[in-house]
Amino acid sequence: MTMPVCRFVVSACLAGEVQKYLARGMYEEAMRSAQRYEGIFVTACPEGLACLPVPRPPCEIREGRVLSQDGRDLTEDFFRGARLAMEIARKHGCTAAILKRRSPSCGVGRIYDGTFSRTLCPGDGLWARMLREAGFALYTEEHLPEDI
């Protein structure tokens, strides 16, 4: 069975799915308008695909490792989820992604610095980095493509 071609893979929390560590969806206004374009996007959540619990302690990247605020190293879980999310994006023929800003999975260009002080630093989340390396165009809910 051939999967429909989708233009965007979207962080599931932006489409209202309860995946975020705080146990709530983010259902952004921008995604509400995008939903009227049936078939152009599919959702994925690397953290959900890795079966991380919801809710869970916040996580940030420090020195290349994903650490939870309570001190656990979840790097391998985040990589596993990112690989599974990549499979979804590829299976659906996506060429671009709309991702949750600042996330250790989905952050594009700026992420939290690993101190849990809400300090930002340059960098991408693990899945965002994989998508970038695979040639996907990357956007966040703050910076959407103009043609949605």
Short mmCIF file of C-alpha atoms in Angstrom, two decimals:
data_model
loop_
_atom_site.label_atom_id
_atom_site.label_comp_id
_atom_site.label_asym_id
_atom_site.label_seq_id
_atom_site.Cartn_x
_atom_site.Cartn_y
_atom_site.Cartn_z
CA MET A 1 0.00 0.00 0.00
CA THR A 2 1.42 3.39 -1.01
CA MET A 3 1.30 6.14 1.58
CA PRO A 4 0.02 9.55 0.48
CA VAL A 5 2.69 12.14 -0.17
CA CYS A 6 2.71 14.81 2.54
CA ARG A 7 4.63 18.00 2.22
CA PHE A 8 5.28 18.57 5.94
CA VAL A 9 5.97 16.47 8.97
CA VAL A 10 4.75 18.42 12.02
CA SER A 11 5.62 18.06 15.70
CA ALA A 12 2.60 16.22 17.07
CA CYS A 13 2.21 18.61 20.01
CA LEU A 14 1.65 21.48 17.56
CA ALA A 15 -1.28 19.60 16.07
CA GLY A 16 -2.91 19.19 19.47
CA GLU A 17 -1.73 15.69 20.33
CA VAL A 18 -0.87 15.30 24.01
CA GLN A 19 2.84 14.53 23.72
CA LYS A 20 4.59 17.43 25.41
CA TYR A 21 6.37 16.70 28.66
CA LEU A 22 3.75 18.85 30.47
CA ALA A 23 0.96 16.47 29.32
CA ARG A 24 -0.84 18.91 27.11
CA GLY A 25 -1.06 19.57 23.41
CA MET A 26 0.09 22.88 22.03
CA TYR A 27 -2.54 23.27 19.27
CA GLU A 28 -1.17 26.47 17.83
CA GLU A 29 -3.32 28.83 15.79
CA ALA A 30 -0.97 28.33 12.86
CA MET A 31 -1.69 24.60 12.81
CA ARG A 32 -5.43 25.21 12.87
CA SER A 33 -5.12 27.03 9.58
CA ALA A 34 -2.80 24.38 8.15
CA GLN A 35 -5.31 21.59 8.85
CA ARG A 36 -7.62 22.85 6.14
CA TYR A 37 -5.01 21.71 3.62
CA GLU A 38 -5.88 18.03 3.88
CA GLY A 39 -3.08 15.69 2.99
CA ILE A 40 -0.16 18.09 3.15
CA PHE A 41 1.05 17.14 6.62
CA VAL A 42 1.54 14.18 8.91
CA THR A 43 2.41 14.38 12.61
CA ALA A 44 5.18 12.69 14.56
CA CYS A 45 6.62 12.97 18.05
CA PRO A 46 10.05 11.47 18.63
CA GLU A 47 9.55 11.50 22.39
CA GLY A 48 6.18 9.76 22.11
CA LEU A 49 7.59 7.24 19.64
CA ALA A 50 10.34 6.50 22.18
CA CYS A 51 7.57 5.73 24.70
CA LEU A 52 8.71 8.41 27.12
CA PRO A 53 6.06 9.02 29.78
CA VAL A 54 3.65 11.96 29.68
CA PRO A 55 4.00 13.93 31.85
CA ARG A 56 7.75 13.68 32.46
CA PRO A 57 10.48 15.95 33.80
CA PRO A 58 11.73 18.53 31.29
CA CYS A 59 14.78 17.54 29.25
CA GLU A 60 17.57 19.63 27.74
CA ILE A 61 20.74 18.96 25.77
CA ARG A 62 24.04 19.43 27.57
CA GLU A 63 27.37 18.52 25.95
CA GLY A 64 25.59 16.42 23.33
CA ARG A 65 23.57 14.39 25.84
CA VAL A 66 19.84 14.68 26.55
CA LEU A 67 19.39 14.94 30.29
CA SER A 68 16.20 15.14 32.31
CA GLN A 69 15.88 17.72 35.03
CA ASP A 70 15.99 14.87 37.56
CA GLY A 71 19.41 13.78 36.22
CA ARG A 72 18.59 10.82 33.94
CA ASP A 73 20.45 10.45 30.64
CA LEU A 74 17.76 9.90 27.99
CA THR A 75 19.99 10.37 24.95
CA GLU A 76 19.44 6.87 23.54
CA ASP A 77 15.65 7.18 23.98
CA PHE A 78 15.65 10.51 22.15
CA PHE A 79 17.79 9.08 19.31
CA ARG A 80 15.50 6.04 19.00
CA GLY A 81 12.45 8.30 18.80
CA ALA A 82 14.14 10.59 16.27
CA ARG A 83 14.94 7.62 14.02
CA LEU A 84 11.33 6.41 14.20
CA ALA A 85 10.02 9.92 13.45
CA MET A 86 12.38 10.08 10.44
CA GLU A 87 10.88 6.83 9.15
CA ILE A 88 7.41 8.38 9.32
CA ALA A 89 8.52 11.52 7.48
CA ARG A 90 10.24 9.51 4.75
CA LYS A 91 7.40 7.00 4.40
CA HIS A 92 5.00 9.87 3.74
CA GLY A 93 7.29 11.65 1.29
CA CYS A 94 7.69 14.78 3.41
CA THR A 95 10.22 17.38 2.33
CA ALA A 96 9.83 19.95 5.12
CA ALA A 97 9.11 20.03 8.85
CA ILE A 98 7.29 22.38 11.22
CA LEU A 99 8.80 21.74 14.63
CA LYS A 100 8.31 22.81 18.24
CA ARG A 101 10.86 25.51 19.00
CA ARG A 102 13.53 25.03 21.67
CA SER A 103 12.78 21.32 22.18
CA PRO A 104 15.63 18.83 22.71
CA SER A 105 14.03 16.81 19.89
CA CYS A 106 12.59 19.47 17.61
CA GLY A 107 14.31 22.77 18.37
CA VAL A 108 15.58 24.58 15.29
CA GLY A 109 18.54 26.95 15.58
CA ARG A 110 18.15 27.63 19.31
CA ILE A 111 17.60 25.19 22.16
CA TYR A 112 17.83 25.33 25.94
CA ASP A 113 21.43 25.06 27.14
CA GLY A 114 21.08 22.15 29.58
CA THR A 115 21.14 24.20 32.77
CA PHE A 116 17.33 24.23 33.18
CA SER A 117 17.52 27.99 33.65
CA ARG A 118 15.55 28.76 30.44
CA THR A 119 18.81 29.98 28.87
CA LEU A 120 18.96 29.52 25.10
CA CYS A 121 22.01 28.61 23.06
CA PRO A 122 22.65 27.93 19.37
CA GLY A 123 21.78 24.41 18.28
CA ASP A 124 19.18 21.97 17.00
CA GLY A 125 17.27 19.22 18.74
CA LEU A 126 18.23 15.65 17.82
CA TRP A 127 15.40 15.07 15.33
CA ALA A 128 15.76 18.55 13.85
CA ARG A 129 19.45 17.83 13.23
CA MET A 130 18.57 14.55 11.48
CA LEU A 131 15.97 16.30 9.34
CA ARG A 132 18.41 19.10 8.44
CA GLU A 133 21.11 16.57 7.49
CA ALA A 134 18.55 14.75 5.29
CA GLY A 135 17.83 17.98 3.41
CA PHE A 136 14.43 18.89 4.90
CA ALA A 137 13.41 22.54 5.05
CA LEU A 138 12.89 23.38 8.74
CA TYR A 139 10.36 25.77 10.28
CA THR A 140 8.94 26.38 13.76
CA GLU A 141 5.54 27.53 14.92
CA GLU A 142 7.10 31.00 15.18
CA HIS A 143 8.47 30.98 11.63
CA LEU A 144 6.08 29.19 9.27
CA PRO A 145 6.56 28.87 5.53
CA GLU A 146 4.72 31.61 3.68
CA ASP A 147 2.75 29.24 1.46
CA ILE A 148 0.72 27.48 4.18
#
